[in-house]
Amino acid sequence: MDAQGRWRADDIDPADQWVLNPDTGDYELRLTPSGGQSSVPGPRRSRGGPGPQLRSPAGAPAAPRGRTAPVRDTPAPRGPEVPGPRRRRAPEPPPSRRKGRPKKSKTKKVLIWTGGIMAFVLVGTSAAAYLYYEHLNNNITALPDDGAGTGGFSKDRAINILLIGTDKRTGKGNEGYGDSGSVGHADTTILLHVSKDRTNATALSIPRDLIVNIPDCPTTQKDGTKKTIPGTAETRFNESLGQEGRTPSCTMRTVTEITGLVPDHFMVADFNAVKTLSTAVGGVEVCLAKDINDPKSHLKLSKGKHTIKGSQALAFVRTRHSVGFGGDLSRIQLQQQFLSSLMRKLKSNDTLTSPSKMLDLAEAGTKALTVDSKIADIKKLAALGQEIGKVNTKNLTFATAPVADNPDGATVSLIESKAKTLFTYMKEDISLTKVKSQEKAKVAARLKGSRSAASEVRVNIYNGGAAAGSAQETLTWLQNEEGVLKSSQLGNADKTQKTTTLEYAPDQADQARKLADIMGLTASQLKPGESETTAQGLPAMRLVLGKDYKGAGVTADDPSKATDGVQNVQADKTVCAK
C-alpha cells in the first residue's frame, strides 16, 4: 500500500486519526477505532508509551472529534494490592500532565514558509515529513552536482538555490504538449538568493532564449561514468540542460558564468510538479486582466480571478501566446505571478492547519523533485526551508534578468550595465524592495534645482582605487548608454581614496546634479570645489572612482533602481496578467 493509502484507510480524514493519550500528554496516530488495533510503528516513540507509537510533532492537529482517550493496546497499570482476599484497587490515576495551549514551535516556524524554497521545496518542511521520513526520502530522486555547487548551504552565510523546470513531457497526460521527445531542457530557471541575515531574497528568472556561453561541464552520466561535455559558445541558455547529455550541474555552471553567483544546490521539477502541488493545496488563485483562450497551452479563462489546479495550472504557467507580447518574457511574468500566489497559499492557515493538505504536499513535492545528492534528505530540506522561511514575503522580489531582443527576433541578450547592477545587488544582499529613504532625502536636498542634459555634462574620470579598468569601463558606459559624450578617462588619480567623489565648481552644479542622477551618487560623494579642463581646454568636473566603486551602472543610493526597466514582481503582491 502506498503512503497515501496508509494514511487514509477507509476514507478516514487524517485529522480524525490523532488521539490524545492522557497518560503521556502526547498525540498518537490511530488508523482504526477498533480496540485491537495497535499504533502504527514510526520513527519516534511516545514517552512512557506502552509500545511503538508515532508522536505528533509540535503543533499537531487537535484531538479528533468525539474522542477523549486512546484505545489501549496493553493492560492498564495496576495499583498496589491490599491484605485480605485477592482484590484489586482501581488503577491509580496517572499524574496530571494536561498541557495548556502549546507554544509556537520551531516546527510551526518551518511550516510558516513551506514556500521558502519556492514551490518545489516547501513540502520538505511539512509536519508529515517527520511521520514517514524514510518513505518520503525514497520518493526523492537525486543526481550529483559534479562539483558545480558550493558543497552545501550554511546557516551563517547567504543561500543560493537553483530551481529548474524542464520541458520533458514525462507523466500521465503530458505527452500532448508538443515536442513530446524533448530530453528536458532548462525551460524555466530561477536562481533564488537569500541574504545572509535572512531579511530579504531575490528570485531571478533567467530567460530560456538568452544567448550565453555554456562552459565545459564535467558530468556523471546515468550509468555512473564520468564525462566532460565540451562547452558551446553563443547558444540558448535552455541548452545547458539535456542537450548533448548535459545534467543540472551544467546549468549550475552556466548560471555562475552569467551572474557570478555559485548555487549551493539545484532542484529540478517536471510538468507534474505544477499539477500535483497546485492540487495538493486545493488550488492557486490567479488574476487575468483580459479573457485568455490559448489553444497551444490549452488555457481558456475569462477576465478576473480564478482558482486553478492540476492541468489548468500547468496550462497557465505554459501560456505565452495570449499574454503580453506573446513571448517567453511574458510567460515568465505569469510564472512569477503563479509562484507568488502559491507561496501565499502555502503560508495561509487554510493550508498549515490541514493535516490532509500537508500530507498531500509532502507526498506530491518529494515525488516531483530531483535534487542534488548533497541535499537529498528530508531533514536537510527541512533545515533549508527553515532558513529561507525567515524571509518575509514582502521582501522577496521576483526579478527577470534584463535583456533586449536580438535581430533574429527569437533570442535575447543581456543588457550588460543593468544586469551587472542587478547581480551586484544580489551578491551584496541588498534588498530590491527597500529604499534608503534618508539617503534619498539628503541627495534630493543637495541636488535641488535644474539639471543639465547628459550631452552637456563634461567630466574627467580617474581611477582612485577601483578595480583595474574601471575608468575606461565607466567612460564607455557613460558615452554609449547614457549620452555623456563630453567625458574622458585620464588614468589613475594621484592617490587612492576609499570613497568615489565628484568635484565640481559652483557653475557646474547643474551638470553635477545630472551626473549624480545617472550614477546614483550620494550627497556625501558630491564635493563643491574647483573644476579642471578637458583636452580641448574646456572646464570639466573631476570624478574619482574610489575603492567603494562597484562598477559602471551600479547605482549606490537606491536599491529599487536596480530593477528600473527590469521585469519584477513582489511576492506579497497580486498581479493581474495582461
Coordinates of C-alpha atoms in Angstrom, one line a residue:
M1 CA 0.0 0.0 0.0
D2 CA 1.4 3.4 -0.8
A3 CA 1.8 6.2 1.7
Q4 CA -1.4 8.0 0.9
G5 CA -3.3 4.7 1.2
R6 CA -1.8 4.0 4.6
W7 CA -2.7 7.4 5.9
R8 CA -6.2 7.4 4.5
A9 CA -7.5 4.0 5.1
D10 CA -11.3 3.6 4.7
D11 CA -11.6 7.3 3.7
I12 CA -10.8 8.5 7.2
D13 CA -9.6 12.0 7.4
P14 CA -6.1 12.1 8.9
A15 CA -7.3 14.7 11.3
D16 CA -9.6 12.1 12.8
Q17 CA -6.8 9.7 13.5
W18 CA -4.9 11.7 16.1
V19 CA -5.8 10.8 19.6
L20 CA -4.7 12.4 22.9
N21 CA -3.1 10.0 25.3
P22 CA -3.8 11.3 28.9
D23 CA -1.1 9.0 30.3
T24 CA 1.7 10.8 28.3
G25 CA 0.2 14.1 27.2
D26 CA 1.1 13.3 23.6
Y27 CA -1.0 12.8 20.5
E28 CA -0.9 9.4 18.9
L29 CA -1.9 8.2 15.4
R30 CA -4.6 5.5 15.3
L31 CA -5.5 4.1 12.0
T32 CA -8.8 2.5 13.2
P33 CA -11.1 2.9 16.2
S34 CA -11.1 -0.8 16.9
G35 CA -9.8 -1.9 20.3
G36 CA -7.4 -4.4 18.9
Q37 CA -5.6 -2.1 16.6
S38 CA -2.2 -1.0 17.8
S39 CA -0.5 2.2 16.9
V40 CA 1.5 2.4 13.7
P41 CA 5.2 2.0 14.2
G42 CA 7.1 5.2 13.5
P43 CA 10.4 6.9 13.7
R44 CA 9.8 8.1 17.3
R45 CA 8.3 6.6 20.4
S46 CA 5.9 8.3 22.8
R47 CA 7.4 9.0 26.2
G48 CA 6.4 6.2 28.5
G49 CA 4.0 4.8 25.9
P50 CA 3.2 1.0 26.0
G51 CA 4.6 0.2 22.6
P52 CA 5.9 1.6 19.4
Q53 CA 3.9 4.7 18.7
L54 CA 4.1 7.8 16.5
R55 CA 4.2 11.1 18.3
S56 CA 2.7 14.1 16.8
P57 CA 5.2 16.9 16.1
A58 CA 4.8 20.2 17.7
G59 CA 1.8 21.9 16.5
A60 CA -0.1 18.7 15.8
P61 CA -3.8 18.8 15.0
A62 CA -6.3 19.0 17.8
A63 CA -7.8 15.8 19.1
P64 CA -10.3 14.3 16.8
R65 CA -14.0 15.0 17.1
G66 CA -15.8 12.9 19.7
R67 CA -12.8 11.2 21.3
T68 CA -11.4 11.8 24.7
A69 CA -8.9 8.9 25.2
P70 CA -7.0 6.5 23.1
V71 CA -7.8 2.8 22.7
R72 CA -5.4 1.0 25.0
D73 CA -3.1 -1.7 23.5
T74 CA -1.9 -3.2 26.8
P75 CA -3.5 -3.7 30.2
A76 CA -3.8 -0.6 32.4
P77 CA -1.2 -0.3 35.2
R78 CA -2.1 -2.0 38.5
G79 CA -2.5 -0.2 41.8
P80 CA -0.9 -1.6 45.0
E81 CA -2.6 -4.7 46.4
V82 CA -4.2 -4.7 49.9
P83 CA -4.2 -7.5 52.5
G84 CA -7.0 -10.0 52.6
P85 CA -8.9 -11.6 49.7
R86 CA -7.3 -11.0 46.4
R87 CA -8.8 -7.8 45.4
R88 CA -7.5 -5.1 43.2
R89 CA -7.8 -1.4 43.7
A90 CA -8.9 0.6 40.8
P91 CA -5.8 1.8 38.9
E92 CA -4.4 4.9 40.4
P93 CA -4.8 7.8 38.0
P94 CA -1.6 8.9 36.4
P95 CA -0.1 12.3 37.4
S96 CA -1.9 15.1 35.6
R97 CA 0.0 16.1 32.5
R98 CA -2.6 18.2 30.9
K99 CA -1.0 20.9 28.8
G100 CA -2.1 24.4 28.1
R101 CA -2.1 25.9 24.7
P102 CA 1.1 24.8 23.0
K103 CA 3.7 27.4 22.3
K104 CA 4.6 28.3 18.8
S105 CA 7.3 25.7 18.0
K106 CA 10.2 25.5 15.6
T107 CA 8.2 23.1 13.5
K108 CA 5.5 25.7 13.2
K109 CA 8.1 28.2 12.1
V110 CA 9.2 25.8 9.4
L111 CA 5.6 25.3 8.2
I112 CA 5.0 29.0 8.1
W113 CA 7.2 29.2 5.0
T114 CA 6.8 25.9 3.3
G115 CA 7.2 28.2 0.3
G116 CA 10.6 29.2 1.4
I117 CA 12.3 27.3 -1.4
M118 CA 9.6 28.4 -3.8
A119 CA 7.0 26.0 -5.0
F120 CA 9.2 22.9 -5.2
V121 CA 10.8 22.6 -1.8
L122 CA 8.1 23.7 0.6
V123 CA 6.8 20.3 1.2
G124 CA 10.1 19.0 2.6
T125 CA 9.4 21.1 5.7
S126 CA 5.9 19.8 6.3
A127 CA 4.9 18.0 9.6
A128 CA 4.2 14.9 7.6
A129 CA 7.9 14.6 6.8
Y130 CA 8.5 13.7 10.4
L131 CA 6.0 11.0 10.3
Y132 CA 7.1 8.8 7.5
Y133 CA 10.6 10.0 7.0
E134 CA 12.0 7.0 5.1
H135 CA 9.1 6.8 2.7
L136 CA 9.5 10.5 1.7
N137 CA 13.2 10.1 1.3
N138 CA 12.7 7.2 -1.0
N139 CA 10.4 9.4 -3.1
I140 CA 13.2 11.9 -3.9
T141 CA 15.4 11.4 -7.0
A142 CA 19.0 12.6 -6.6
L143 CA 21.8 13.5 -9.0
P144 CA 25.4 14.6 -8.4
D145 CA 26.3 18.3 -8.7
D146 CA 29.7 17.3 -10.1
G147 CA 31.4 20.0 -8.1
A148 CA 29.4 22.8 -9.7
G149 CA 27.9 23.8 -6.3
T150 CA 29.4 25.2 -3.1
G151 CA 29.1 21.8 -1.4
G152 CA 26.1 22.8 0.8
F153 CA 24.2 25.7 2.2
S154 CA 25.2 27.1 5.6
K155 CA 23.2 29.0 8.3
D156 CA 25.8 31.7 8.6
R157 CA 26.0 32.9 5.0
A158 CA 23.8 33.7 2.0
I159 CA 22.0 30.9 0.3
N160 CA 21.6 30.3 -3.5
I161 CA 19.3 27.7 -4.8
L162 CA 18.9 27.0 -8.5
L163 CA 15.3 25.9 -9.4
I164 CA 14.9 24.3 -12.9
G165 CA 11.6 23.5 -14.5
T166 CA 12.1 21.2 -17.5
D167 CA 10.0 20.8 -20.6
K168 CA 10.3 17.0 -20.5
R169 CA 6.9 15.5 -21.2
T170 CA 7.0 12.7 -18.6
G171 CA 4.0 11.8 -16.6
K172 CA 0.4 11.0 -17.3
G173 CA -1.4 13.4 -19.6
N174 CA 1.7 15.4 -20.5
E175 CA 2.6 13.8 -23.8
G176 CA 0.1 16.1 -25.7
Y177 CA 2.1 19.3 -25.0
G178 CA 4.1 19.3 -28.3
D179 CA 7.8 18.4 -28.5
S180 CA 7.0 15.0 -26.9
G181 CA 10.5 13.9 -27.5
S182 CA 12.2 16.6 -25.5
V183 CA 15.2 15.5 -23.5
G184 CA 14.3 18.0 -20.8
H185 CA 15.8 21.4 -21.4
A186 CA 16.1 24.3 -18.8
D187 CA 12.8 25.7 -19.8
T188 CA 12.1 27.7 -16.6
T189 CA 15.1 28.6 -14.4
I190 CA 15.1 30.7 -11.2
L191 CA 18.1 31.5 -9.0
L192 CA 16.8 32.1 -5.5
H193 CA 19.2 34.2 -3.5
V194 CA 18.6 34.7 0.3
S195 CA 20.6 37.3 2.1
K196 CA 23.0 36.3 4.9
D197 CA 20.9 38.0 7.5
R198 CA 17.7 36.5 6.1
T199 CA 16.0 39.9 5.8
N200 CA 15.5 39.7 2.0
A201 CA 15.6 37.5 -1.0
T202 CA 15.6 37.8 -4.8
A203 CA 14.3 35.2 -7.2
L204 CA 16.0 35.8 -10.5
S205 CA 14.3 34.3 -13.6
I206 CA 16.7 33.6 -16.5
P207 CA 15.1 33.6 -19.9
R208 CA 15.4 30.3 -21.8
D209 CA 16.2 32.1 -25.0
L210 CA 19.1 34.1 -23.5
I211 CA 22.2 33.8 -25.6
V212 CA 25.1 32.6 -23.4
N213 CA 28.4 30.7 -23.4
I214 CA 27.9 27.3 -21.9
P215 CA 31.2 26.3 -20.2
D216 CA 32.8 22.9 -20.3
C217 CA 30.9 20.6 -18.0
P218 CA 32.2 17.6 -16.1
T219 CA 29.2 15.3 -15.5
T220 CA 28.2 12.0 -14.1
Q221 CA 26.1 10.1 -16.6
K222 CA 23.2 7.8 -15.9
D223 CA 25.4 4.7 -16.0
G224 CA 27.8 6.3 -13.4
T225 CA 30.6 7.1 -15.8
K226 CA 32.3 10.5 -15.8
K227 CA 32.2 12.6 -18.9
T228 CA 33.3 16.2 -19.7
I229 CA 30.9 17.7 -22.2
P230 CA 32.6 20.5 -24.2
G231 CA 31.1 24.0 -23.9
T232 CA 29.1 25.8 -26.5
A233 CA 29.6 29.4 -27.4
E234 CA 26.7 31.7 -28.3
T235 CA 23.8 29.4 -27.8
R236 CA 20.5 29.4 -26.0
F237 CA 20.6 29.1 -22.2
N238 CA 18.0 26.3 -22.2
E239 CA 20.5 24.0 -23.9
S240 CA 22.6 24.0 -20.6
L241 CA 20.4 21.0 -19.6
G242 CA 19.6 17.9 -21.6
Q243 CA 21.4 18.9 -24.8
E244 CA 24.5 16.7 -25.5
G245 CA 23.8 14.8 -22.3
R246 CA 24.1 17.8 -20.0
T247 CA 23.0 17.4 -16.4
P248 CA 21.7 20.0 -14.0
S249 CA 25.3 20.6 -12.9
C250 CA 25.9 22.1 -16.3
T251 CA 23.1 24.6 -15.8
M252 CA 24.6 25.5 -12.4
R253 CA 28.0 26.3 -14.1
T254 CA 26.2 28.3 -16.8
V255 CA 24.3 30.4 -14.2
T256 CA 27.6 31.1 -12.4
E257 CA 29.1 32.2 -15.7
I258 CA 26.2 34.6 -16.2
T259 CA 25.7 36.0 -12.7
G260 CA 28.9 35.3 -10.7
L261 CA 26.9 33.6 -8.1
V262 CA 27.6 30.0 -7.2
P263 CA 24.5 27.9 -6.4
D264 CA 24.6 25.8 -3.2
H265 CA 22.1 23.3 -4.6
F266 CA 19.8 22.6 -7.5
M267 CA 16.2 21.3 -7.7
V268 CA 14.6 20.1 -10.8
A269 CA 10.9 19.6 -11.5
D270 CA 8.9 18.5 -14.5
F271 CA 5.3 19.3 -15.6
N272 CA 3.9 17.1 -12.9
A273 CA 5.2 19.4 -10.1
V274 CA 2.9 22.2 -11.0
K275 CA -0.1 19.8 -11.4
T276 CA 0.4 17.9 -8.2
L277 CA 1.4 20.8 -5.9
S278 CA -1.4 23.1 -7.1
T279 CA -3.8 20.3 -6.5
A280 CA -2.4 19.4 -3.1
V281 CA -3.1 22.9 -1.7
G282 CA -6.6 23.0 -3.1
G283 CA -5.9 25.4 -6.0
V284 CA -3.9 28.6 -6.6
E285 CA -5.6 31.9 -7.1
V286 CA -4.6 33.9 -10.2
C287 CA -5.8 37.0 -11.8
L288 CA -6.3 37.9 -15.5
A289 CA -6.8 41.4 -16.9
K290 CA -8.5 40.0 -20.0
D291 CA -10.0 36.8 -21.4
I292 CA -7.5 34.2 -22.5
N293 CA -8.0 31.4 -25.0
D294 CA -4.7 29.9 -25.9
P295 CA -5.1 26.7 -28.0
K296 CA -1.4 25.9 -27.7
S297 CA -1.3 25.7 -23.9
H298 CA -5.0 24.7 -23.7
L299 CA -5.8 27.6 -21.3
K300 CA -9.2 29.1 -21.5
L301 CA -10.1 31.5 -18.7
S302 CA -12.3 34.7 -18.5
K303 CA -11.1 38.0 -17.2
G304 CA -10.9 38.2 -13.4
K305 CA -9.8 36.0 -10.6
H306 CA -9.7 32.2 -10.8
T307 CA -8.6 29.3 -8.6
I308 CA -6.7 26.8 -10.7
K309 CA -5.1 23.5 -10.1
G310 CA -3.9 20.4 -12.0
S311 CA -3.8 20.5 -15.7
Q312 CA -5.3 24.0 -15.7
A313 CA -2.5 25.3 -13.5
L314 CA 0.1 23.7 -15.9
A315 CA -1.7 25.4 -18.8
F316 CA -1.5 28.7 -17.0
V317 CA 2.3 28.7 -16.5
R318 CA 2.9 27.5 -20.0
T319 CA 0.8 30.2 -21.7
R320 CA 2.7 32.8 -23.7
H321 CA 0.9 33.4 -27.0
S322 CA -2.1 35.1 -25.4
V323 CA -0.5 37.4 -22.9
G324 CA 1.9 40.4 -23.1
F325 CA 4.0 40.3 -26.3
G326 CA 3.4 36.6 -26.8
G327 CA 6.9 35.6 -26.0
D328 CA 8.9 33.8 -23.2
L329 CA 9.3 37.0 -21.2
S330 CA 5.5 37.3 -20.9
R331 CA 5.3 33.7 -19.8
I332 CA 7.9 34.3 -17.2
Q333 CA 5.7 37.0 -15.7
L334 CA 2.8 34.6 -15.5
Q335 CA 5.1 32.0 -13.8
Q336 CA 6.2 34.6 -11.2
Q337 CA 2.6 35.5 -10.5
F338 CA 1.7 31.9 -10.1
L339 CA 4.6 31.1 -7.7
S340 CA 3.9 34.2 -5.6
S341 CA 0.3 33.2 -5.2
L342 CA 1.3 29.6 -4.5
M343 CA 3.6 30.8 -1.7
R344 CA 0.9 32.9 -0.2
K345 CA -1.5 29.9 -0.3
L346 CA 1.1 27.7 1.4
K347 CA 1.6 30.3 4.1
S348 CA -2.1 30.5 4.8
N349 CA -3.7 28.9 7.8
D350 CA -6.0 27.1 5.4
T351 CA -3.0 25.0 4.4
L352 CA -1.0 24.9 7.5
T353 CA -3.9 23.7 9.8
S354 CA -5.0 21.0 7.4
P355 CA -3.2 17.7 8.0
S356 CA -4.6 16.2 4.8
K357 CA -3.1 19.0 2.7
M358 CA 0.2 18.8 4.5
L359 CA 0.4 15.1 3.8
D360 CA -0.6 15.6 0.2
L361 CA 2.1 18.3 -0.2
A362 CA 4.8 16.1 1.3
E363 CA 3.9 13.2 -1.0
A364 CA 3.5 15.3 -4.1
G365 CA 6.5 17.5 -3.5
T366 CA 9.0 14.7 -2.8
K367 CA 7.8 12.8 -5.9
A368 CA 8.1 15.9 -8.1
L369 CA 11.7 16.7 -7.1
T370 CA 15.0 15.8 -8.5
V371 CA 17.7 17.4 -6.3
D372 CA 21.4 17.2 -5.9
S373 CA 22.7 14.3 -3.8
K374 CA 24.1 16.6 -1.1
I375 CA 20.6 17.7 -0.1
A376 CA 18.6 14.5 -0.9
D377 CA 17.3 14.1 2.6
I378 CA 14.1 15.3 4.3
K379 CA 15.9 16.7 7.3
K380 CA 18.3 18.7 5.2
L381 CA 15.4 20.0 3.1
A382 CA 13.5 21.0 6.3
A383 CA 16.6 22.8 7.6
L384 CA 16.9 24.7 4.3
G385 CA 13.2 25.5 4.4
Q386 CA 13.6 26.9 7.9
E387 CA 16.4 29.2 6.9
I388 CA 14.6 30.5 3.9
G389 CA 11.4 30.7 5.9
K390 CA 12.9 33.5 7.9
V391 CA 12.4 35.9 5.0
N392 CA 9.2 37.9 4.9
T393 CA 7.4 37.6 1.6
K394 CA 7.2 41.4 1.3
N395 CA 11.0 41.4 1.0
L396 CA 11.1 38.7 -1.7
T397 CA 11.3 40.0 -5.2
F398 CA 10.9 38.0 -8.4
A399 CA 13.1 39.7 -11.0
T400 CA 14.0 38.8 -14.5
A401 CA 17.5 39.2 -15.9
P402 CA 17.4 42.4 -18.0
V403 CA 17.5 41.5 -21.7
A404 CA 17.0 43.0 -25.1
D405 CA 15.7 41.3 -28.3
N406 CA 18.3 40.2 -30.8
P407 CA 17.9 41.0 -34.5
D408 CA 16.7 37.4 -35.2
G409 CA 13.6 38.1 -33.2
A410 CA 13.8 34.7 -31.4
T411 CA 16.6 35.2 -28.9
V412 CA 17.7 37.8 -26.4
S413 CA 20.9 39.1 -24.9
L414 CA 21.8 40.6 -21.5
I415 CA 21.7 44.4 -21.1
E416 CA 25.1 44.3 -19.5
S417 CA 25.0 47.5 -17.4
K418 CA 21.6 46.7 -15.9
A419 CA 22.5 43.1 -15.4
K420 CA 25.7 44.0 -13.6
T421 CA 23.8 46.2 -11.3
L422 CA 21.2 43.6 -10.5
F423 CA 23.7 40.8 -10.0
T424 CA 25.9 43.1 -7.8
Y425 CA 22.9 43.8 -5.6
M426 CA 22.2 40.1 -5.2
K427 CA 25.8 39.4 -4.3
E428 CA 25.8 42.1 -1.7
D429 CA 22.5 41.1 -0.2
I430 CA 20.8 44.4 -1.0
S431 CA 17.0 44.1 -1.0
L432 CA 15.3 45.2 -4.2
T433 CA 12.2 46.1 -2.2
K434 CA 13.9 48.6 0.2
V435 CA 14.7 52.2 -0.4
K436 CA 17.2 54.1 1.7
S437 CA 14.8 57.0 2.2
Q438 CA 17.1 59.1 4.4
E439 CA 19.9 59.0 1.9
K440 CA 17.5 59.8 -0.9
A441 CA 16.2 62.8 1.1
K442 CA 19.8 64.0 1.5
V443 CA 20.6 63.7 -2.1
A444 CA 17.3 65.5 -3.1
A445 CA 18.2 68.4 -0.7
R446 CA 21.7 68.7 -2.0
L447 CA 20.6 68.5 -5.7
K448 CA 17.7 70.9 -5.7
G449 CA 17.5 72.9 -8.9
S450 CA 17.6 72.2 -12.6
R451 CA 19.7 69.5 -14.3
S452 CA 21.8 69.8 -17.5
A453 CA 21.2 67.4 -20.4
A454 CA 23.5 64.4 -20.4
S455 CA 25.1 65.7 -23.6
E456 CA 26.2 68.9 -21.8
V457 CA 27.9 67.1 -18.9
R458 CA 31.7 67.4 -19.1
V459 CA 33.7 65.2 -16.7
N460 CA 37.2 63.7 -16.4
I461 CA 37.3 60.3 -14.9
Y462 CA 40.2 58.9 -12.8
N463 CA 40.8 55.6 -11.1
G464 CA 41.4 56.2 -7.4
G465 CA 41.4 52.7 -6.1
A466 CA 38.6 50.9 -8.0
A467 CA 39.2 47.7 -9.9
A468 CA 41.6 47.9 -12.8
G469 CA 39.9 49.1 -16.0
S470 CA 37.1 50.8 -14.1
A471 CA 37.8 54.3 -15.6
Q472 CA 37.6 53.0 -19.2
E473 CA 34.6 50.9 -18.5
T474 CA 32.8 53.8 -16.9
L475 CA 33.7 56.1 -19.8
T476 CA 32.4 53.6 -22.3
W477 CA 29.1 53.2 -20.4
L478 CA 28.6 56.9 -20.0
Q479 CA 29.2 57.7 -23.6
N480 CA 27.4 54.7 -25.2
E481 CA 24.5 54.1 -22.9
E482 CA 23.9 57.4 -21.1
G483 CA 24.8 60.0 -23.7
V484 CA 27.5 61.7 -21.7
L485 CA 29.6 62.3 -24.7
K486 CA 31.9 65.1 -23.3
S487 CA 33.7 62.7 -21.0
S488 CA 37.3 61.5 -20.8
Q489 CA 39.3 59.0 -18.7
L490 CA 42.7 60.2 -17.6
G491 CA 44.1 57.1 -16.0
N492 CA 45.0 56.9 -12.3
A493 CA 44.4 59.6 -9.7
D494 CA 47.5 60.9 -7.9
K495 CA 46.4 59.0 -4.8
T496 CA 43.9 56.3 -3.8
Q497 CA 40.8 57.0 -1.7
K498 CA 38.1 54.9 -0.1
T499 CA 35.1 56.7 -1.5
T500 CA 34.1 57.7 -5.0
T501 CA 33.8 61.5 -5.3
L502 CA 32.6 64.1 -7.8
E503 CA 34.2 67.5 -7.5
Y504 CA 32.6 70.4 -9.3
A505 CA 32.7 74.2 -9.5
P506 CA 29.7 76.4 -8.5
D507 CA 28.7 77.0 -12.1
Q508 CA 28.8 73.2 -12.7
A509 CA 26.0 72.4 -10.2
D510 CA 23.5 71.5 -12.9
Q511 CA 26.0 69.1 -14.5
A512 CA 26.8 67.6 -11.1
R513 CA 23.1 67.0 -10.4
K514 CA 22.7 65.2 -13.8
L515 CA 25.7 63.0 -13.3
A516 CA 24.7 62.2 -9.8
D517 CA 21.3 61.1 -11.1
I518 CA 22.9 58.9 -13.7
M519 CA 25.4 57.3 -11.4
G520 CA 23.4 57.2 -8.2
L521 CA 25.9 59.2 -6.3
T522 CA 25.1 60.1 -2.7
A523 CA 25.2 63.5 -1.1
S524 CA 28.4 62.8 0.7
Q525 CA 30.1 62.0 -2.6
L526 CA 29.5 65.4 -4.1
K527 CA 32.3 67.9 -3.4
P528 CA 31.9 71.5 -4.3
G529 CA 35.3 72.9 -5.3
E530 CA 37.1 73.8 -8.4
S531 CA 36.9 72.5 -12.0
E532 CA 39.7 71.3 -14.2
T533 CA 40.0 71.4 -18.0
T534 CA 39.5 68.8 -20.7
A535 CA 42.0 68.1 -23.5
Q536 CA 40.2 70.8 -25.5
G537 CA 40.7 73.4 -22.7
L538 CA 37.0 73.3 -21.6
P539 CA 36.1 73.3 -17.9
A540 CA 35.2 69.8 -16.6
M541 CA 34.2 68.1 -13.3
R542 CA 36.6 65.6 -11.7
L543 CA 35.2 62.1 -11.0
V544 CA 37.5 59.9 -8.9
L545 CA 36.5 56.2 -8.6
G546 CA 37.3 55.1 -5.1
K547 CA 37.7 51.6 -3.5
D548 CA 33.9 51.6 -2.9
Y549 CA 33.2 51.7 -6.7
K550 CA 31.1 48.7 -7.7
G551 CA 31.2 49.2 -11.5
A552 CA 29.7 51.1 -14.3
G553 CA 25.9 51.3 -14.0
V554 CA 25.8 50.1 -10.4
T555 CA 23.9 52.8 -8.5
A556 CA 24.6 53.4 -4.9
D557 CA 21.8 55.4 -3.3
D558 CA 18.6 53.4 -4.1
P559 CA 18.4 49.6 -4.4
S560 CA 15.0 49.9 -6.1
K561 CA 16.8 51.5 -9.1
A562 CA 18.4 48.1 -9.8
T563 CA 15.1 47.0 -11.3
D564 CA 14.3 50.1 -13.3
G565 CA 13.1 48.7 -16.6
V566 CA 13.6 45.2 -15.3
Q567 CA 10.6 42.9 -15.1
N568 CA 9.9 42.2 -11.4
V569 CA 7.1 41.1 -9.0
Q570 CA 6.9 41.3 -5.2
A571 CA 5.8 38.0 -3.7
D572 CA 3.2 39.7 -1.4
K573 CA 1.5 41.5 -4.3
T574 CA -1.3 40.2 -6.5
V575 CA -0.7 41.0 -10.2
C576 CA -3.3 40.5 -13.0
A577 CA -1.8 39.1 -16.2
K578 CA -2.4 41.3 -19.3

